[in-house]
Amino acid sequence: MRLHTLTVRAFGPFAGTETVDFDRLGANGLFLIHGPTGAGKTSVLDAVCFALYGSLPGARGKDDSYKSHHAPLDRRPEVRLECTVRGRRVRVTRFPRWERPKKRGSGTLVENQKVVVEELVGERWEGVTTRPDEAGQFIGDLVGLTLDQFCQIVLLPQGEFSRFLRASAKDRRASLERIFNTGVFRELEDWFAEHATRLRREVEAADLKVRESAGRIAETGRSTAPEDTEELWAWASELSALTAAVADEVAPVVDSVAEAREEAARALAEAQALDRRRTRLARARAGLDELLEQAEWRARVDAGLAAAERAAAVLPLLDERDARRTALAKAALVRDQARSLLPAAIASAAGAPELRAAERGCRDSLARAERLRADARRLRERREAIARFDRHLARIDETLERVRTHLADLPAAIADLGGRLGEAQGRAGRVEAAEAALAAAVQRRDAAAEHGRLSAELERAEAAHREAVDAAQAAREHVLSLRERRITHMAAELALGLAEGEPCAVCGSAEHPAPALAATGSLVTAGEERAAQAAADEAAQRRSAAQERVAALRERAAAALERAEGRDPGTAAAEVAELTRQRDEARAAVDEARRTEEELEGLADRLERTRAHEAEQARQRSETAAHRDGAVEECDRLAAALHEALGGEDVDLDARVQDLHAEAELLAEAAAAVEEHGRAAGELDTAEAALAEALAGAGFADGAAARSAALDERERRELRSQARLHDDALAAVRATLEDPELAAVADLPPPDLSALKAAADEAALAAERAVTLRGLWRQRADRLAALRAELRSRLDDCGPVLRRYRIAEGMRALTAGTAKDNTDGVRLSAYVLAARLEQVVAAANDRLYTMSDGRYELRYTVDKTVSDGRAQKAGGLGIRVVDAWTGAERDPATLSGGETFFSSLALALGLGDVASAEAGGADIDTLFVDEGFGTLDEDTLEEVMDVLDRLRDGGRAVGVVSHVADLRHRITGRLQVVKTAAGSHIRHAG
């Protein structure tokens, strides 16, 4: 893989758009990336990682917002990388997640990360994908490296490999697993451990089941199970056979006891049956005597029932005769009362026909009086109608006079309102122009006020900006002063960390004859320097924020002045007030025109309604006059007719009609009463004749005798039921006495039931105990046989599980490094990583030999190192350093700073070669070596540069990231990262 160009915008420390031309830098094969601390050298490498993988390595990848704090808020961050991988030219453009200002209103919106992957096909770039997941899959398949592998192989971070060189086996294993992806072997170890644990649980569960079965057998057979599992089967078999034999021997004894129980039960049952038959015989004889004593009562019941049947036929005729007598008495009373209300001349001698004739004559006179009374009523109604007509005509004439007066006044009022409406409409036409002018004036007034407010804020912001600039400059000068003092007294600071007998971190010697001493108050700690640097960074951020606020306020103030059109707040406010008055006058004219128009429409409508009202009143007067003339004519006709019918007399027709109606009703009631009395007398005669005939036929002397013999239906039903019960009881007693079984026991002695019952109970108890005993032994024998079979099944199941567990436990111990066969005590994953580490050490030694002038060589070992401490199972991934000058092996922790650097560099290069081959053999044509050169002396630096020169073989480009000044003279191709207050910039040289 070869990098061509990298373009960043608003990313990390780069506020603007910066481009790195790797083709130009790598023309000579070796180039330098240099600049002051914090300028952004490492950020160039971070941009390469982000373009390819969308994330950064280590702790820097936890922050998903990579936008530069130096860039304007609305500048979108972007990273674009163009490279060639496996012969394919690819361009990857990524836009990190960022918060952009809202287009409307205040606040921000979050835009998630986006990506565009393109490939050069011929002379044209063609899109590959715009989806982050597809882009990650495409880059991963093409490069063949994960993010961690890429950082270890391409970037070669010296700090991490110096830690790798001195790390414990545990930490070294974690790094190698991350690079070589050997987690499958760790997962295999875990699987064997889990598998062995699961099988151990199965063995324990199977053994528990065997012990459960043995416990149930011991409980059932009243025995104690042996502790040895091998003896369980023989013990269970013997116990089951013994119990079955006892159950077989108990059976004959139980059968004999059961026969004795049955014999005693039969004797008791026969005695009880004999006693019941003797009791039935005694009861039947007593019942017969009692029933024979009731024979006379039985005969009286039959005679009473016969007399009641005859009386039942006579009673309806008696009731009918009594009812006819009552009806005749009531009819005579009604007839006498009706005659008492009639005149004496009619009541004394009149019969029913005469009364009916008098009623008809009275009703004829009533009909004639009714007709005359109707005419008189009509005459009164017509006279009242004439009076109403006269009043109505007077009201109509009064209304017509008022309406005609109003009609004469309305035209002049309508003409006056029309003139006023025209004037108001002329003034109302100026409303829209007044409102538009007022809106523009209000905007100018608001803009003038905003300009004044923003000008005051701008003055305060400029003062705050000047203070922030001064504070940031002072903080930076304080940091530089502290750093210079610390560098000056670095030897004294290192001397404070020396301990008797412990090696020096610089020279490695355990003796410290003359440690440096610091002047009083001149030593600066690392914590003080970090605190000062943090304060300086915070001051720089405040300065940037103040600068952005000044720029924003200036833009807003200029825009407000432009919107105010040169007017000051006082002039703009006076203009708004005048235009508001004009607008209000125009709106008032609109309201006046609307009210006048509504009033004019109301007068026109009132004129139409008044004219319609006049016509309606004239029509009603004509109709009312016509109705009055008709009523007068009808009144004259009715008055003449009544005068002629009454002969000129003044008679009260209503009283006459009432008298005739009352007389007719009395005559009708009297005639009906006389007729009803005659009918009641005839019906009484008929009823008495029928009653006399029935009494004679039933054999009763009179009606009283028949009533005394009568019984109601309930009494007859009760007597018949008693007679039937008596007869049924008598027949049943006689049938019982004729039973041969009862006759046979009449002369036998009574049985001794108490003695027989005691003998039967004793035999039943003995039999029950014997049967229970036999059941218990048989149940125990069957239960033991079933449990014995269950024990056999569980013993058979336990064997295969135990064999599988022994195999799995052996594999678990072997892969975990605890088995006896694993003599080195190395885990499987460590064994696999050890093979990779051997390859890495071999590749590293090829370069370390040159860097150390043949003095040092790395050696892989399975033994623990000093860094491993007392950790268990820490072997298998050890690294030792062989010193050819002394022939001794050393722990990497005892190397000096320079020795550690070139050893770590050789290890990093070797690891890169092996990891590259492991990842699929992808060619790495661009490498970066990050820091560490400051610890080398002149000769060692020259040797390291020779090794780096050899890395250029095959057209490979190697970038060295360092701030060591001497490298600028040794390496002609340089990329300088310049740090400024407004963000970092990139410059190419050479």
Coordinates of N, CA, C and O in Angstrom, one line a residue, residues 12-151:
G12 N -8.7 18.2 13.8 CA -7.7 18.2 14.8 C -7.2 19.7 14.9 O -8.0 20.6 15.1
P13 N -5.9 19.9 14.8 CA -5.4 21.2 15.0 C -5.4 22.1 13.7 O -5.0 23.2 13.8
F14 N -5.9 21.5 12.6 CA -5.8 22.2 11.3 C -7.2 22.8 11.1 O -8.2 22.2 10.9
A15 N -7.2 24.2 11.1 CA -8.4 24.9 11.0 C -8.9 25.1 9.6 O -10.1 25.0 9.2
G16 N -7.9 25.2 8.6 CA -8.2 25.4 7.2 C -8.1 24.1 6.5 O -8.1 23.0 7.0
T17 N -7.8 24.2 5.2 CA -7.6 23.1 4.3 C -6.1 22.9 4.1 O -5.4 23.8 3.6
E18 N -5.6 21.7 4.5 CA -4.1 21.4 4.4 C -4.0 20.1 3.6 O -4.8 19.2 3.7
T19 N -2.9 20.1 2.7 CA -2.7 18.9 1.8 C -1.3 18.4 2.0 O -0.3 19.2 2.1
V20 N -1.2 17.1 2.2 CA 0.1 16.4 2.3 C 0.4 15.6 1.0 O -0.4 14.8 0.7
D21 N 1.5 15.9 0.3 CA 1.8 15.2 -1.0 C 2.8 14.2 -0.6 O 4.1 14.4 -0.6
F22 N 2.4 12.9 -0.4 CA 3.3 11.9 0.0 C 4.2 11.5 -1.2 O 5.3 11.0 -1.0
D23 N 3.7 11.6 -2.5 CA 4.5 11.3 -3.6 C 5.7 12.2 -3.7 O 6.9 11.7 -4.0
R24 N 5.6 13.5 -3.4 CA 6.7 14.4 -3.4 C 7.6 14.1 -2.2 O 8.8 14.1 -2.4
L25 N 7.0 13.9 -1.0 CA 7.9 13.6 0.2 C 8.6 12.3 0.0 O 9.8 12.2 0.4
G26 N 8.0 11.3 -0.6 CA 8.7 10.0 -0.7 C 9.5 9.8 -1.9 O 9.8 8.6 -2.3
A27 N 9.8 10.9 -2.7 CA 10.5 10.7 -3.9 C 11.9 10.2 -3.6 O 12.5 9.4 -4.4
N28 N 12.5 10.6 -2.5 CA 13.9 10.1 -2.1 C 13.8 8.9 -1.2 O 14.8 8.4 -0.7
G29 N 12.6 8.4 -0.9 CA 12.4 7.2 0.0 C 12.3 7.5 1.4 O 11.7 6.8 2.2
L30 N 13.0 8.6 1.9 CA 13.0 8.9 3.4 C 12.6 10.4 3.5 O 13.1 11.3 2.8
F31 N 11.6 10.6 4.4 CA 11.2 12.0 4.6 C 10.9 12.2 6.1 O 10.7 11.2 6.9
L32 N 11.0 13.5 6.5 CA 10.9 13.8 8.0 C 9.6 14.6 8.2 O 9.3 15.6 7.4
I33 N 8.9 14.3 9.2 CA 7.7 15.1 9.7 C 8.1 15.7 11.0 O 8.3 15.0 12.0
H34 N 8.3 17.1 11.0 CA 8.8 17.7 12.2 C 8.0 18.9 12.5 O 7.2 19.4 11.7
G35 N 8.1 19.4 13.7 CA 7.4 20.6 14.2 C 7.4 20.6 15.7 O 7.8 19.6 16.4
P36 N 7.0 21.8 16.3 CA 7.0 21.9 17.8 C 6.0 20.9 18.4 O 5.1 20.4 17.8
T37 N 6.2 20.7 19.7 CA 5.3 19.8 20.4 C 3.9 20.4 20.4 O 3.7 21.6 20.7
G38 N 2.9 19.6 20.1 CA 1.5 20.0 20.0 C 1.1 20.7 18.7 O 0.0 21.1 18.6
A39 N 2.0 20.7 17.7 CA 1.7 21.3 16.4 C 0.7 20.4 15.6 O -0.1 20.9 14.9
G40 N 0.9 19.1 15.7 CA 0.0 18.2 15.0 C 0.7 17.2 14.1 O 0.1 16.8 13.1
K41 N 1.9 16.8 14.5 CA 2.6 15.8 13.7 C 1.9 14.5 13.8 O 1.6 13.9 12.7
T42 N 1.5 14.1 15.0 CA 0.8 12.8 15.1 C -0.6 12.9 14.5 O -1.2 11.9 14.0
S43 N -1.2 14.1 14.4 CA -2.5 14.3 13.8 C -2.5 14.0 12.3 O -3.5 13.6 11.8
V44 N -1.3 14.2 11.7 CA -1.2 13.7 10.2 C -1.5 12.2 10.1 O -2.2 11.7 9.3
L45 N -0.8 11.5 11.0 CA -1.0 10.0 11.0 C -2.4 9.7 11.4 O -3.0 8.7 10.9
D46 N -3.0 10.4 12.4 CA -4.3 10.1 12.8 C -5.3 10.3 11.6 O -6.3 9.6 11.5
A47 N -5.0 11.4 10.8 CA -5.9 11.6 9.6 C -5.8 10.4 8.7 O -6.9 10.0 8.1
V48 N -4.6 9.8 8.5 CA -4.5 8.6 7.6 C -5.4 7.5 8.2 O -6.2 6.8 7.4
C49 N -5.3 7.2 9.5 CA -6.1 6.2 10.1 C -7.6 6.5 10.0 O -8.4 5.6 9.7
F50 N -8.0 7.7 10.2 CA -9.4 8.1 10.2 C -9.9 7.9 8.8 O -11.1 7.4 8.6
A51 N -9.2 8.3 7.8 CA -9.6 8.2 6.4 C -9.9 6.7 6.0 O -10.9 6.4 5.4
L52 N -9.0 5.8 6.5 CA -9.1 4.4 6.1 C -10.2 3.7 7.0 O -11.0 2.9 6.5
Y53 N -10.2 4.0 8.3 CA -11.0 3.2 9.2 C -12.1 3.9 9.9 O -12.9 3.3 10.7
G54 N -12.2 5.2 9.8 CA -13.2 6.0 10.4 C -13.1 6.1 11.9 O -14.0 6.5 12.6
S55 N -11.9 5.9 12.5 CA -11.7 6.0 13.9 C -10.2 6.1 14.1 O -9.4 6.0 13.2
L56 N -9.8 6.4 15.4 CA -8.4 6.6 15.7 C -8.0 5.5 16.7 O -8.8 5.0 17.4
P57 N -6.7 5.2 16.8 CA -6.2 4.2 17.7 C -6.2 4.6 19.2 O -6.1 5.8 19.4
G58 N -6.3 3.7 20.1 CA -6.1 4.0 21.5 C -7.2 4.8 22.1 O -8.4 4.9 21.6
A59 N -6.8 5.6 23.1 CA -7.8 6.5 23.8 C -8.3 7.6 22.9 O -9.4 8.1 23.1
R60 N -7.6 8.0 21.8 CA -8.0 9.1 21.0 C -9.3 8.6 20.2 O -10.1 9.5 19.8
G61 N -9.5 7.4 20.0 CA -10.7 6.9 19.3 C -12.0 7.0 20.1 O -13.0 6.8 19.5
K62 N -11.9 7.2 21.4 CA -13.1 7.3 22.2 C -13.9 8.6 22.0 O -15.0 8.6 22.3
D63 N -13.2 9.6 21.5 CA -13.8 10.9 21.2 C -14.3 10.9 19.8 O -13.4 10.8 18.9
D64 N -15.6 10.9 19.5 CA -16.1 10.8 18.2 C -16.3 12.2 17.5 O -16.9 12.3 16.4
S65 N -15.8 13.2 18.1 CA -15.9 14.6 17.5 C -14.4 15.0 17.2 O -13.7 15.3 18.2
Y66 N -14.0 15.1 15.9 CA -12.7 15.4 15.6 C -12.6 16.8 14.9 O -11.6 17.1 14.4
K67 N -13.6 17.6 15.0 CA -13.6 18.9 14.4 C -12.6 19.8 15.1 O -12.5 19.8 16.4
S68 N -11.9 20.6 14.3 CA -10.9 21.5 14.9 C -11.6 22.6 15.7 O -12.6 23.2 15.2
H69 N -11.1 22.9 16.9 CA -11.6 24.0 17.7 C -11.2 25.4 17.1 O -11.7 26.4 17.6
H70 N -10.2 25.4 16.2 CA -9.7 26.7 15.7 C -10.6 27.1 14.5 O -10.6 28.2 14.1
A71 N -11.4 26.1 13.9 CA -12.1 26.4 12.7 C -13.4 27.1 13.0 O -13.9 27.0 14.2
P72 N -14.0 27.9 12.1 CA -15.3 28.5 12.3 C -16.4 27.5 12.6 O -16.2 26.3 12.2
L73 N -17.4 27.9 13.3 CA -18.4 26.9 13.7 C -19.1 26.3 12.5 O -19.6 25.1 12.6
D74 N -19.3 27.0 11.4 CA -20.0 26.4 10.2 C -19.1 25.7 9.2 O -19.6 25.3 8.2
R75 N -17.8 25.5 9.5 CA -16.9 24.9 8.6 C -17.0 23.4 8.8 O -16.7 22.9 9.9
R76 N -17.3 22.6 7.8 CA -17.5 21.2 7.9 C -16.1 20.5 7.9 O -15.3 20.7 7.0
P77 N -15.9 19.6 8.9 CA -14.6 18.8 8.9 C -14.6 17.8 7.8 O -15.6 17.2 7.5
E78 N -13.4 17.5 7.2 CA -13.3 16.6 6.1 C -11.8 16.0 6.1 O -10.9 16.7 6.3
V79 N -11.7 14.7 5.7 CA -10.4 14.1 5.5 C -10.5 13.3 4.2 O -11.5 12.5 4.1
R80 N -9.5 13.5 3.3 CA -9.5 12.8 2.1 C -8.1 12.2 1.8 O -7.1 12.9 2.0
L81 N -8.1 10.9 1.6 CA -6.9 10.1 1.3 C -6.9 9.4 0.0 O -7.9 8.8 -0.3
E82 N -5.8 9.6 -0.8 CA -5.7 8.9 -2.0 C -4.5 8.0 -1.9 O -3.4 8.4 -1.6
C83 N -4.7 6.7 -2.2 CA -3.7 5.7 -2.1 C -3.9 4.6 -3.1 O -4.9 4.4 -3.7
T84 N -2.8 3.8 -3.2 CA -2.8 2.6 -4.1 C -2.6 1.4 -3.3 O -1.6 1.3 -2.5
V85 N -3.6 0.4 -3.4 CA -3.5 -0.8 -2.6 C -3.7 -2.0 -3.6 O -4.7 -2.0 -4.3
R86 N -2.7 -2.9 -3.6 CA -2.8 -4.1 -4.5 C -3.1 -3.7 -6.0 O -3.9 -4.3 -6.7
G87 N -2.5 -2.6 -6.4 CA -2.6 -2.2 -7.8 C -3.9 -1.4 -8.1 O -4.1 -1.0 -9.2
R88 N -4.7 -1.1 -7.1 CA -6.0 -0.4 -7.3 C -5.8 1.0 -6.6 O -5.5 1.1 -5.4
R89 N -6.1 2.1 -7.4 CA -6.0 3.4 -6.9 C -7.4 3.8 -6.3 O -8.4 3.8 -7.0
V90 N -7.4 4.2 -5.0 CA -8.6 4.4 -4.3 C -8.5 5.8 -3.6 O -7.5 6.2 -3.2
R91 N -9.7 6.4 -3.6 CA -9.8 7.7 -2.9 C -10.9 7.6 -1.9 O -12.1 7.3 -2.2
V92 N -10.6 7.9 -0.6 CA -11.6 7.8 0.5 C -11.8 9.1 1.1 O -10.8 9.8 1.5
T93 N -13.0 9.6 1.1 CA -13.3 10.9 1.7 C -14.3 10.7 2.9 O -15.4 10.0 2.7
R94 N -13.9 11.1 4.1 CA -14.7 10.9 5.3 C -15.0 12.3 5.9 O -14.2 13.2 5.9
F95 N -16.3 12.4 6.3 CA -16.8 13.6 7.0 C -17.1 13.2 8.5 O -18.1 12.5 8.7
P96 N -16.3 13.6 9.5 CA -16.5 13.2 10.8 C -17.8 13.7 11.4 O -18.4 14.7 10.8
R97 N -18.3 13.1 12.4 CA -19.5 13.6 13.1 C -19.2 15.0 13.7 O -18.1 15.2 14.3
W98 N -20.1 15.9 13.5 CA -19.9 17.3 14.0 C -21.2 17.9 14.3 O -22.3 17.5 13.9
E99 N -21.2 19.1 15.1 CA -22.4 19.8 15.4 C -22.3 21.1 14.6 O -21.4 22.0 14.8
R100 N -23.3 21.3 13.7 CA -23.3 22.5 12.8 C -24.3 23.4 13.3 O -25.4 23.0 13.9
P101 N -24.2 24.8 13.1 CA -25.2 25.7 13.5 C -26.5 25.5 12.7 O -26.5 25.1 11.5
K102 N -27.6 25.7 13.4 CA -28.9 25.6 12.6 C -29.0 26.7 11.6 O -28.6 27.9 11.8
K103 N -29.7 26.4 10.5 CA -29.8 27.4 9.4 C -30.9 28.5 9.8 O -30.8 29.6 9.3
R104 N -31.8 28.1 10.7 CA -32.8 29.0 11.2 C -32.8 29.0 12.7 O -32.8 27.9 13.3
G105 N -32.8 30.1 13.3 CA -32.8 30.1 14.8 C -31.4 29.9 15.4 O -30.4 29.8 14.7
S106 N -31.4 29.7 16.7 CA -30.1 29.5 17.4 C -30.0 28.0 17.7 O -30.9 27.2 17.5
G107 N -28.8 27.6 18.2 CA -28.5 26.2 18.5 C -27.8 25.5 17.4 O -27.4 26.0 16.4
T108 N -27.6 24.2 17.6 CA -26.8 23.4 16.7 C -27.6 22.1 16.4 O -28.5 21.7 17.1
L109 N -27.2 21.4 15.3 CA -27.7 20.1 14.9 C -26.5 19.2 14.7 O -25.4 19.6 14.2
V110 N -26.7 17.9 15.0 CA -25.6 16.9 14.9 C -25.7 16.2 13.6 O -26.8 15.7 13.2
E111 N -24.6 16.2 12.8 CA -24.6 15.5 11.5 C -23.6 14.3 11.8 O -22.5 14.5 12.2
N112 N -24.1 13.1 11.5 CA -23.3 11.9 11.8 C -22.2 11.7 10.7 O -22.2 12.4 9.7
Q113 N -21.3 10.8 11.0 CA -20.2 10.6 10.1 C -20.7 10.1 8.7 O -21.6 9.3 8.6
K114 N -20.0 10.6 7.6 CA -20.4 10.2 6.3 C -19.1 9.8 5.6 O -18.0 10.2 6.0
V115 N -19.2 9.0 4.5 CA -18.0 8.5 3.8 C -18.4 8.3 2.3 O -19.5 8.1 1.9
V116 N -17.4 8.6 1.5 CA -17.5 8.4 0.0 C -16.2 7.6 -0.4 O -15.1 8.1 -0.2
V117 N -16.4 6.4 -1.0 CA -15.2 5.6 -1.5 C -15.3 5.6 -3.0 O -16.3 5.3 -3.5
E118 N -14.2 6.0 -3.6 CA -14.1 6.0 -5.1 C -12.9 5.3 -5.6 O -11.9 5.1 -4.8
E119 N -13.0 4.7 -6.8 CA -11.8 4.0 -7.4 C -11.6 4.6 -8.8 O -12.5 4.8 -9.5
L120 N -10.3 4.8 -9.1 CA -9.9 5.3 -10.4 C -10.0 4.1 -11.4 O -9.2 3.2 -11.3
V121 N -10.9 4.3 -12.4 CA -11.0 3.3 -13.4 C -10.7 4.0 -14.8 O -11.5 4.8 -15.2
G122 N -9.6 3.7 -15.4 CA -9.2 4.4 -16.6 C -8.8 5.8 -16.2 O -7.9 6.1 -15.4
E123 N -9.5 6.8 -16.7 CA -9.2 8.2 -16.4 C -10.3 8.8 -15.6 O -10.4 10.0 -15.4
R124 N -11.3 8.0 -15.0 CA -12.4 8.5 -14.4 C -12.6 7.9 -13.0 O -12.4 6.7 -12.8
W125 N -13.0 8.7 -12.0 CA -13.3 8.2 -10.7 C -14.7 7.7 -10.6 O -15.6 8.4 -10.9
E126 N -14.9 6.4 -10.2 CA -16.2 5.8 -10.1 C -16.5 5.5 -8.6 O -15.6 5.0 -7.9
G127 N -17.7 5.8 -8.2 CA -18.1 5.5 -6.8 C -18.2 4.1 -6.5 O -18.7 3.2 -7.3
V128 N -17.7 3.7 -5.3 CA -17.8 2.3 -4.8 C -18.9 2.2 -3.8 O -19.8 1.3 -3.9
T129 N -18.9 3.1 -2.8 CA -20.0 3.1 -1.8 C -20.0 4.4 -1.0 O -19.0 5.1 -1.0
T130 N -21.2 4.6 -0.4 CA -21.3 5.8 0.5 C -21.8 5.3 1.9 O -22.2 6.2 2.7
R131 N -21.9 4.0 2.1 CA -22.3 3.5 3.4 C -21.1 3.2 4.3 O -20.2 2.5 3.8
P132 N -21.1 3.7 5.5 CA -20.0 3.4 6.4 C -19.7 1.9 6.6 O -18.5 1.6 6.6
D133 N -20.7 1.1 6.8 CA -20.4 -0.3 7.0 C -19.8 -1.0 5.7 O -18.8 -1.8 5.9
E134 N -20.3 -0.6 4.6 CA -19.8 -1.2 3.3 C -18.3 -0.7 3.1 O -17.5 -1.4 2.6
A135 N -18.1 0.6 3.4 CA -16.8 1.2 3.3 C -15.8 0.5 4.2 O -14.6 0.2 3.8
G136 N -16.1 0.2 5.4 CA -15.2 -0.5 6.3 C -14.9 -1.9 5.8 O -13.8 -2.4 5.9
Q137 N -15.9 -2.6 5.3 CA -15.7 -4.0 4.7 C -14.8 -3.9 3.5 O -13.9 -4.7 3.4
F138 N -15.0 -2.9 2.7 CA -14.2 -2.7 1.4 C -12.7 -2.5 1.8 O -11.8 -3.1 1.3
I139 N -12.5 -1.5 2.7 CA -11.1 -1.2 3.1 C -10.4 -2.3 3.8 O -9.3 -2.6 3.5
G140 N -11.2 -3.0 4.7 CA -10.6 -4.1 5.4 C -10.2 -5.2 4.5 O -9.1 -5.8 4.6
D141 N -11.0 -5.6 3.5 CA -10.7 -6.6 2.6 C -9.5 -6.2 1.7 O -8.7 -7.1 1.3
L142 N -9.5 -5.0 1.3 CA -8.5 -4.5 0.3 C -7.1 -4.4 1.0 O -6.1 -4.9 0.5
V143 N -7.0 -3.8 2.2 CA -5.8 -3.6 2.9 C -5.3 -4.9 3.6 O -4.2 -5.2 3.7
G144 N -6.3 -5.6 4.1 CA -6.0 -6.9 4.8 C -5.6 -6.7 6.2 O -5.0 -7.6 6.8
L145 N -5.8 -5.5 6.8 CA -5.3 -5.2 8.2 C -6.4 -4.5 8.9 O -7.2 -3.8 8.4
T146 N -6.5 -4.8 10.2 CA -7.4 -4.1 11.1 C -6.8 -2.8 11.5 O -5.6 -2.5 11.2
L147 N -7.5 -2.0 12.2 CA -7.0 -0.7 12.7 C -5.8 -0.9 13.6 O -4.7 -0.2 13.4
D148 N -5.9 -1.8 14.5 CA -4.7 -2.0 15.4 C -3.5 -2.6 14.7 O -2.4 -2.2 14.9
Q149 N -3.8 -3.5 13.7 CA -2.6 -4.0 12.9 C -2.0 -2.9 12.1 O -0.8 -2.9 11.9
F150 N -2.8 -2.1 11.5 CA -2.3 -1.0 10.7 C -1.4 -0.1 11.5 O -0.4 0.4 11.0
C151 N -1.9 0.3 12.7 CA -1.1 1.1 13.5 C 0.2 0.5 13.9 O 1.3 1.2 14.1

